[in-house]
């Protein structure tokens, strides 16, 4: 493990202030870079975007602040709610995703209590916050998808592997279902929430490379999973255990 120093953080263009949320409360961030090698390619995690190799071959820098105090407060509050709903407490940090937008759910605890870490790419984050005028709903949807993967690591990941051992499609659709479920639960608080718009922003990164291990599902499949989860969340009756089970059964039925 390599300690991330202030110079590295500043090199990302981010301010090294702590994100004011229990999830990310840590005095220093660590980057996983064994032997000075690359960080994220060593992680056994799930990836939001299709280009899993984007972080390969280089050190990946992480930071605990967006650089904007108001944004950090918004995100900190959202992360606490996500943690309560998903009943997991991963660390959260930004990382430099360069030109390839991405977010990750790592099994490794890079900071905070864990287990696991959600890593949000700064390029993805900045675009969603500045270009998508939805009050941060799409950012929350991405975070919810990653929290879904963290939840899967508690047991569903292996079950989803049994549905399709050749691709990550079941894992991705299940995380999409859980993201939709979370948005459904929060619909009343997000008046700007337009599920179709969220789906468009999320799944323009979806892929059609069916034989790839990284295959996430087609954009239509992903939106269908998101919508099904959303309907369940809107009812407000299912907790995360029931939602994860419902999502799993849906994906197994459709595979
Ligand atoms: Zn994913």
Coordinates of N, CA and C in Angstrom, one line a residue, residues 22-24 79-80 82-84 86-92 109 111-118 147 150-151:
X22 N -19.3 10.3 7.7 CA -18.7 9.2 8.5 C -18.1 8.1 7.5
X23 N -18.8 7.9 6.4 CA -18.3 6.9 5.5 C -16.9 7.2 5.0
X24 N -16.6 8.4 4.8 CA -15.3 8.7 4.3 C -14.3 9.4 5.3
X79 N -24.5 9.8 0.7 CA -23.8 8.5 1.0 C -24.3 7.9 2.3
X80 N -24.6 8.8 3.3 CA -25.1 8.3 4.6 C -26.4 7.6 4.4
X82 N -27.5 6.2 1.5 CA -27.2 5.0 0.8 C -26.7 3.9 1.8
X83 N -25.8 4.3 2.7 CA -25.3 3.3 3.6 C -26.4 2.7 4.5
X84 N -27.3 3.6 4.9 CA -28.4 3.1 5.8 C -29.3 2.2 5.0
X86 N -28.7 0.4 2.2 CA -28.0 -0.9 1.7 C -27.3 -1.7 2.8
X87 N -27.3 -1.0 4.0 CA -26.8 -1.7 5.2 C -25.3 -2.1 5.0
X88 N -24.6 -1.3 4.3 CA -23.1 -1.5 4.1 C -22.4 -0.2 4.4
X89 N -21.2 -0.2 4.7 CA -20.5 1.1 5.0 C -19.1 1.1 4.3
X90 N -19.1 1.1 3.0 CA -17.8 1.2 2.2 C -17.2 2.6 2.4
X91 N -15.9 2.6 2.2 CA -15.3 3.9 2.1 C -15.7 4.6 0.7
X92 N -15.5 5.8 0.6 CA -15.8 6.5 -0.6 C -14.7 7.5 -1.0
X109 N -10.9 -2.5 1.2 CA -11.2 -1.3 2.0 C -10.0 -0.3 1.9
X111 N -10.1 3.0 2.4 CA -10.3 4.0 3.4 C -11.6 3.8 4.2
X112 N -11.7 4.4 5.3 CA -13.0 4.3 6.1 C -13.1 3.0 6.7
X113 N -14.4 2.6 7.1 CA -14.6 1.4 7.9 C -14.7 0.2 7.0
X114 N -15.3 0.3 5.8 CA -15.4 -0.9 5.0 C -16.5 -1.8 5.5
X115 N -16.6 -3.0 5.0 CA -15.7 -3.5 4.0 C -16.1 -2.9 2.6
X116 N -15.0 -2.8 1.8 CA -15.2 -2.3 0.4 C -15.0 -0.8 0.3
X117 N -14.9 -0.4 -1.0 CA -14.7 1.0 -1.3 C -15.4 1.4 -2.6
X118 N -16.2 2.4 -2.6 CA -16.8 3.0 -3.8 C -15.9 4.1 -4.3
X147 N -23.0 0.9 -4.6 CA -23.4 0.3 -3.3 C -24.1 -1.1 -3.5
X150 N -21.3 -3.5 -3.7 CA -20.8 -3.7 -2.3 C -21.7 -4.7 -1.6
X151 N -23.0 -4.5 -1.7 CA -24.0 -5.4 -1.1 C -23.8 -6.8 -1.7

